[in-house]
Amino acid sequence: MNLSWQIVRLNLKETFSISYGNYTFREALIVELSHKGCKGYGECTSIDYYQINLNDFTS
């Protein structure tokens, strides 16, 4: 079984605005789990206004 991940920058097509600010991109953690030729993927994004950092997920 192999687990790999990478942090990528996802540029938004349009600016996303909420009361905490405006966002033109989001950073996302992409996870891949593979075993015997089968692969599965997952993702999550950071939430700046809750102080959730993607590095917290990879530590």
PDB file of N, CA and C in Angstrom:
ATOM      1  N   MET A   1       0.854  -1.165   0.000  1.00  0.00           N
ATOM      2  CA  MET A   1       0.000   0.000   0.000  1.00  0.00           C
ATOM      3  C   MET A   1       0.905   1.234   0.000  1.00  0.00           C
ATOM      4  N   ASN A   2       0.552   2.217  -0.795  1.00  0.00           N
ATOM      5  CA  ASN A   2       1.346   3.434  -0.914  1.00  0.00           C
ATOM      6  C   ASN A   2       0.445   4.654  -0.713  1.00  0.00           C
ATOM      7  N   LEU A   3       0.906   5.571   0.123  1.00  0.00           N
ATOM      8  CA  LEU A   3       0.190   6.816   0.377  1.00  0.00           C
ATOM      9  C   LEU A   3       1.079   7.971  -0.053  1.00  0.00           C
ATOM     10  N   SER A   4       0.546   8.858  -0.883  1.00  0.00           N
ATOM     11  CA  SER A   4       1.290  10.055  -1.280  1.00  0.00           C
ATOM     12  C   SER A   4       0.348  11.250  -1.250  1.00  0.00           C
ATOM     13  N   TRP A   5       0.925  12.434  -1.130  1.00  0.00           N
ATOM     14  CA  TRP A   5       0.118  13.650  -1.125  1.00  0.00           C
ATOM     15  C   TRP A   5       0.935  14.802  -1.694  1.00  0.00           C
ATOM     16  N   GLN A   6       0.211  15.825  -2.108  1.00  0.00           N
ATOM     17  CA  GLN A   6       0.843  17.055  -2.561  1.00  0.00           C
ATOM     18  C   GLN A   6      -0.094  18.225  -2.273  1.00  0.00           C
ATOM     19  N   ILE A   7       0.504  19.371  -2.045  1.00  0.00           N
ATOM     20  CA  ILE A   7      -0.263  20.597  -1.853  1.00  0.00           C
ATOM     21  C   ILE A   7      -0.232  21.363  -3.167  1.00  0.00           C
ATOM     22  N   VAL A   8      -1.409  21.724  -3.665  1.00  0.00           N
ATOM     23  CA  VAL A   8      -1.514  22.415  -4.952  1.00  0.00           C
ATOM     24  C   VAL A   8      -2.287  23.722  -4.771  1.00  0.00           C
ATOM     25  N   ARG A   9      -2.042  24.645  -5.676  1.00  0.00           N
ATOM     26  CA  ARG A   9      -2.760  25.924  -5.691  1.00  0.00           C
ATOM     27  C   ARG A   9      -3.851  25.839  -6.750  1.00  0.00           C
ATOM     28  N   LEU A  10      -5.087  26.062  -6.336  1.00  0.00           N
ATOM     29  CA  LEU A  10      -6.224  26.031  -7.247  1.00  0.00           C
ATOM     30  C   LEU A  10      -6.696  27.459  -7.487  1.00  0.00           C
ATOM     31  N   ASN A  11      -6.472  27.970  -8.687  1.00  0.00           N
ATOM     32  CA  ASN A  11      -6.939  29.312  -9.033  1.00  0.00           C
ATOM     33  C   ASN A  11      -8.443  29.264  -9.285  1.00  0.00           C
ATOM     34  N   LEU A  12      -9.174  30.184  -8.678  1.00  0.00           N
ATOM     35  CA  LEU A  12     -10.622  30.226  -8.827  1.00  0.00           C
ATOM     36  C   LEU A  12     -11.000  30.981 -10.096  1.00  0.00           C
ATOM     37  N   LYS A  13     -12.039  30.527 -10.747  1.00  0.00           N
ATOM     38  CA  LYS A  13     -12.510  31.185 -11.965  1.00  0.00           C
ATOM     39  C   LYS A  13     -12.991  32.601 -11.657  1.00  0.00           C
ATOM     40  N   GLU A  14     -13.639  32.755 -10.510  1.00  0.00           N
ATOM     41  CA  GLU A  14     -14.120  34.061 -10.067  1.00  0.00           C
ATOM     42  C   GLU A  14     -13.726  34.259  -8.606  1.00  0.00           C
ATOM     43  N   THR A  15     -13.627  35.489  -8.185  1.00  0.00           N
ATOM     44  CA  THR A  15     -13.280  35.799  -6.800  1.00  0.00           C
ATOM     45  C   THR A  15     -14.386  35.312  -5.870  1.00  0.00           C
ATOM     46  N   PHE A  16     -13.981  34.631  -4.802  1.00  0.00           N
ATOM     47  CA  PHE A  16     -14.908  34.137  -3.789  1.00  0.00           C
ATOM     48  C   PHE A  16     -14.849  35.108  -2.617  1.00  0.00           C
ATOM     49  N   SER A  17     -15.981  35.695  -2.251  1.00  0.00           N
ATOM     50  CA  SER A  17     -16.023  36.710  -1.197  1.00  0.00           C
ATOM     51  C   SER A  17     -16.940  36.282  -0.064  1.00  0.00           C
ATOM     52  N   ILE A  18     -16.416  36.410   1.161  1.00  0.00           N
ATOM     53  CA  ILE A  18     -17.206  36.212   2.373  1.00  0.00           C
ATOM     54  C   ILE A  18     -16.830  37.335   3.330  1.00  0.00           C
ATOM     55  N   SER A  19     -17.452  37.370   4.495  1.00  0.00           N
ATOM     56  CA  SER A  19     -17.195  38.464   5.433  1.00  0.00           C
ATOM     57  C   SER A  19     -15.743  38.506   5.902  1.00  0.00           C
ATOM     58  N   TYR A  20     -15.028  37.383   5.835  1.00  0.00           N
ATOM     59  CA  TYR A  20     -13.630  37.335   6.267  1.00  0.00           C
ATOM     60  C   TYR A  20     -12.658  37.816   5.204  1.00  0.00           C
ATOM     61  N   GLY A  21     -13.108  37.961   3.960  1.00  0.00           N
ATOM     62  CA  GLY A  21     -12.208  38.436   2.917  1.00  0.00           C
ATOM     63  C   GLY A  21     -12.561  37.900   1.546  1.00  0.00           C
ATOM     64  N   ASN A  22     -11.702  38.219   0.587  1.00  0.00           N
ATOM     65  CA  ASN A  22     -11.871  37.793  -0.801  1.00  0.00           C
ATOM     66  C   ASN A  22     -10.761  36.809  -1.160  1.00  0.00           C
ATOM     67  N   TYR A  23     -11.109  35.801  -1.945  1.00  0.00           N
ATOM     68  CA  TYR A  23     -10.143  34.778  -2.323  1.00  0.00           C
ATOM     69  C   TYR A  23     -10.136  34.604  -3.833  1.00  0.00           C
ATOM     70  N   THR A  24      -8.941  34.591  -4.413  1.00  0.00           N
ATOM     71  CA  THR A  24      -8.795  34.338  -5.848  1.00  0.00           C
ATOM     72  C   THR A  24      -8.212  32.954  -6.100  1.00  0.00           C
ATOM     73  N   PHE A  25      -7.765  32.286  -5.032  1.00  0.00           N
ATOM     74  CA  PHE A  25      -7.244  30.925  -5.138  1.00  0.00           C
ATOM     75  C   PHE A  25      -7.434  30.226  -3.799  1.00  0.00           C
ATOM     76  N   ARG A  26      -7.324  28.916  -3.817  1.00  0.00           N
ATOM     77  CA  ARG A  26      -7.355  28.100  -2.599  1.00  0.00           C
ATOM     78  C   ARG A  26      -6.213  27.106  -2.694  1.00  0.00           C
ATOM     79  N   GLU A  27      -5.570  26.832  -1.583  1.00  0.00           N
ATOM     80  CA  GLU A  27      -4.591  25.765  -1.536  1.00  0.00           C
ATOM     81  C   GLU A  27      -5.320  24.496  -1.121  1.00  0.00           C
ATOM     82  N   ALA A  28      -4.966  23.398  -1.764  1.00  0.00           N
ATOM     83  CA  ALA A  28      -5.634  22.131  -1.478  1.00  0.00           C
ATOM     84  C   ALA A  28      -4.597  21.036  -1.259  1.00  0.00           C
ATOM     85  N   LEU A  29      -4.930  20.103  -0.404  1.00  0.00           N
ATOM     86  CA  LEU A  29      -4.131  18.911  -0.183  1.00  0.00           C
ATOM     87  C   LEU A  29      -4.777  17.786  -0.975  1.00  0.00           C
ATOM     88  N   ILE A  30      -4.029  17.197  -1.901  1.00  0.00           N
ATOM     89  CA  ILE A  30      -4.510  16.075  -2.704  1.00  0.00           C
ATOM     90  C   ILE A  30      -3.815  14.818  -2.193  1.00  0.00           C
ATOM     91  N   VAL A  31      -4.585  13.798  -1.855  1.00  0.00           N
ATOM     92  CA  VAL A  31      -4.064  12.552  -1.301  1.00  0.00           C
ATOM     93  C   VAL A  31      -4.350  11.417  -2.273  1.00  0.00           C
ATOM     94  N   GLU A  32      -3.349  10.539  -2.472  1.00  0.00           N
ATOM     95  CA  GLU A  32      -3.532   9.354  -3.315  1.00  0.00           C
ATOM     96  C   GLU A  32      -3.139   8.116  -2.507  1.00  0.00           C
ATOM     97  N   LEU A  33      -4.013   7.144  -2.475  1.00  0.00           N
ATOM     98  CA  LEU A  33      -3.745   5.860  -1.838  1.00  0.00           C
ATOM     99  C   LEU A  33      -3.833   4.797  -2.918  1.00  0.00           C
ATOM    100  N   SER A  34      -2.769   4.013  -3.082  1.00  0.00           N
ATOM    101  CA  SER A  34      -2.782   2.976  -4.118  1.00  0.00           C
ATOM    102  C   SER A  34      -2.401   1.628  -3.510  1.00  0.00           C
ATOM    103  N   HIS A  35      -3.013   0.577  -4.069  1.00  0.00           N
ATOM    104  CA  HIS A  35      -2.753  -0.786  -3.599  1.00  0.00           C
ATOM    105  C   HIS A  35      -3.161  -1.769  -4.689  1.00  0.00           C
ATOM    106  N   LYS A  36      -2.222  -2.594  -5.106  1.00  0.00           N
ATOM    107  CA  LYS A  36      -2.464  -3.650  -6.101  1.00  0.00           C
ATOM    108  C   LYS A  36      -3.153  -3.124  -7.361  1.00  0.00           C
ATOM    109  N   GLY A  37      -2.681  -1.994  -7.872  1.00  0.00           N
ATOM    110  CA  GLY A  37      -3.217  -1.443  -9.112  1.00  0.00           C
ATOM    111  C   GLY A  37      -4.461  -0.581  -8.964  1.00  0.00           C
ATOM    112  N   CYS A  38      -5.012  -0.508  -7.776  1.00  0.00           N
ATOM    113  CA  CYS A  38      -6.186   0.348  -7.544  1.00  0.00           C
ATOM    114  C   CYS A  38      -5.728   1.640  -6.876  1.00  0.00           C
ATOM    115  N   LYS A  39      -6.371   2.746  -7.251  1.00  0.00           N
ATOM    116  CA  LYS A  39      -6.024   4.047  -6.688  1.00  0.00           C
ATOM    117  C   LYS A  39      -7.276   4.754  -6.188  1.00  0.00           C
ATOM    118  N   GLY A  40      -7.125   5.464  -5.104  1.00  0.00           N
ATOM    119  CA  GLY A  40      -8.194   6.304  -4.575  1.00  0.00           C
ATOM    120  C   GLY A  40      -7.632   7.677  -4.259  1.00  0.00           C
ATOM    121  N   TYR A  41      -8.471   8.703  -4.394  1.00  0.00           N
ATOM    122  CA  TYR A  41      -8.030  10.079  -4.198  1.00  0.00           C
ATOM    123  C   TYR A  41      -8.931  10.788  -3.194  1.00  0.00           C
ATOM    124  N   GLY A  42      -8.362  11.757  -2.502  1.00  0.00           N
ATOM    125  CA  GLY A  42      -9.115  12.603  -1.591  1.00  0.00           C
ATOM    126  C   GLY A  42      -8.531  14.000  -1.616  1.00  0.00           C
ATOM    127  N   GLU A  43      -9.271  14.952  -1.090  1.00  0.00           N
ATOM    128  CA  GLU A  43      -8.787  16.332  -1.078  1.00  0.00           C
ATOM    129  C   GLU A  43      -9.395  17.088   0.089  1.00  0.00           C
ATOM    130  N   CYS A  44      -8.689  18.136   0.501  1.00  0.00           N
ATOM    131  CA  CYS A  44      -9.220  19.076   1.478  1.00  0.00           C
ATOM    132  C   CYS A  44      -8.532  20.416   1.251  1.00  0.00           C
ATOM    133  N   THR A  45      -9.146  21.474   1.713  1.00  0.00           N
ATOM    134  CA  THR A  45      -8.570  22.810   1.570  1.00  0.00           C
ATOM    135  C   THR A  45      -8.341  23.420   2.944  1.00  0.00           C
ATOM    136  N   SER A  46      -7.453  24.396   2.985  1.00  0.00           N
ATOM    137  CA  SER A  46      -7.222  25.120   4.231  1.00  0.00           C
ATOM    138  C   SER A  46      -8.384  26.086   4.464  1.00  0.00           C
ATOM    139  N   ILE A  47      -8.609  26.405   5.727  1.00  0.00           N
ATOM    140  CA  ILE A  47      -9.652  27.368   6.082  1.00  0.00           C
ATOM    141  C   ILE A  47      -8.980  28.427   6.944  1.00  0.00           C
ATOM    142  N   ASP A  48      -8.533  29.491   6.298  1.00  0.00           N
ATOM    143  CA  ASP A  48      -7.736  30.516   6.966  1.00  0.00           C
ATOM    144  C   ASP A  48      -8.446  31.139   8.158  1.00  0.00           C
ATOM    145  N   TYR A  49      -9.726  31.428   8.030  1.00  0.00           N
ATOM    146  CA  TYR A  49     -10.433  32.119   9.104  1.00  0.00           C
ATOM    147  C   TYR A  49     -10.699  31.229  10.307  1.00  0.00           C
ATOM    148  N   TYR A  50     -10.463  29.912  10.204  1.00  0.00           N
ATOM    149  CA  TYR A  50     -10.514  29.009  11.357  1.00  0.00           C
ATOM    150  C   TYR A  50      -9.111  28.570  11.770  1.00  0.00           C
ATOM    151  N   GLN A  51      -8.087  29.185  11.170  1.00  0.00           N
ATOM    152  CA  GLN A  51      -6.685  28.845  11.430  1.00  0.00           C
ATOM    153  C   GLN A  51      -6.391  27.360  11.186  1.00  0.00           C
ATOM    154  N   ILE A  52      -7.008  26.782  10.162  1.00  0.00           N
ATOM    155  CA  ILE A  52      -6.731  25.402   9.764  1.00  0.00           C
ATOM    156  C   ILE A  52      -5.759  25.456   8.596  1.00  0.00           C
ATOM    157  N   ASN A  53      -4.570  24.929   8.827  1.00  0.00           N
ATOM    158  CA  ASN A  53      -3.496  24.976   7.852  1.00  0.00           C
ATOM    159  C   ASN A  53      -3.289  23.588   7.255  1.00  0.00           C
ATOM    160  N   LEU A  54      -2.968  23.505   5.986  1.00  0.00           N
ATOM    161  CA  LEU A  54      -2.764  22.202   5.348  1.00  0.00           C
ATOM    162  C   LEU A  54      -1.598  21.439   5.966  1.00  0.00           C
ATOM    163  N   ASN A  55      -0.628  22.141   6.513  1.00  0.00           N
ATOM    164  CA  ASN A  55       0.489  21.457   7.169  1.00  0.00           C
ATOM    165  C   ASN A  55       0.032  20.695   8.409  1.00  0.00           C
ATOM    166  N   ASP A  56      -1.071  21.110   9.020  1.00  0.00           N
ATOM    167  CA  ASP A  56      -1.622  20.378  10.161  1.00  0.00           C
ATOM    168  C   ASP A  56      -2.045  18.969   9.757  1.00  0.00           C
ATOM    169  N   PHE A  57      -2.464  18.787   8.522  1.00  0.00           N
ATOM    170  CA  PHE A  57      -2.923  17.483   8.049  1.00  0.00           C
ATOM    171  C   PHE A  57      -1.774  16.563   7.666  1.00  0.00           C
ATOM    172  N   THR A  58      -0.610  17.126   7.348  1.00  0.00           N
ATOM    173  CA  THR A  58       0.510  16.305   6.890  1.00  0.00           C
ATOM    174  C   THR A  58       1.548  16.060   7.975  1.00  0.00           C
ATOM    175  N   SER A  59       1.354  16.613   9.153  1.00  0.00           N
ATOM    176  CA  SER A  59       2.327  16.450  10.248  1.00  0.00           C
ATOM    177  C   SER A  59       2.194  15.099  10.895  1.00  0.00           C
TER     178      SER A  59
END
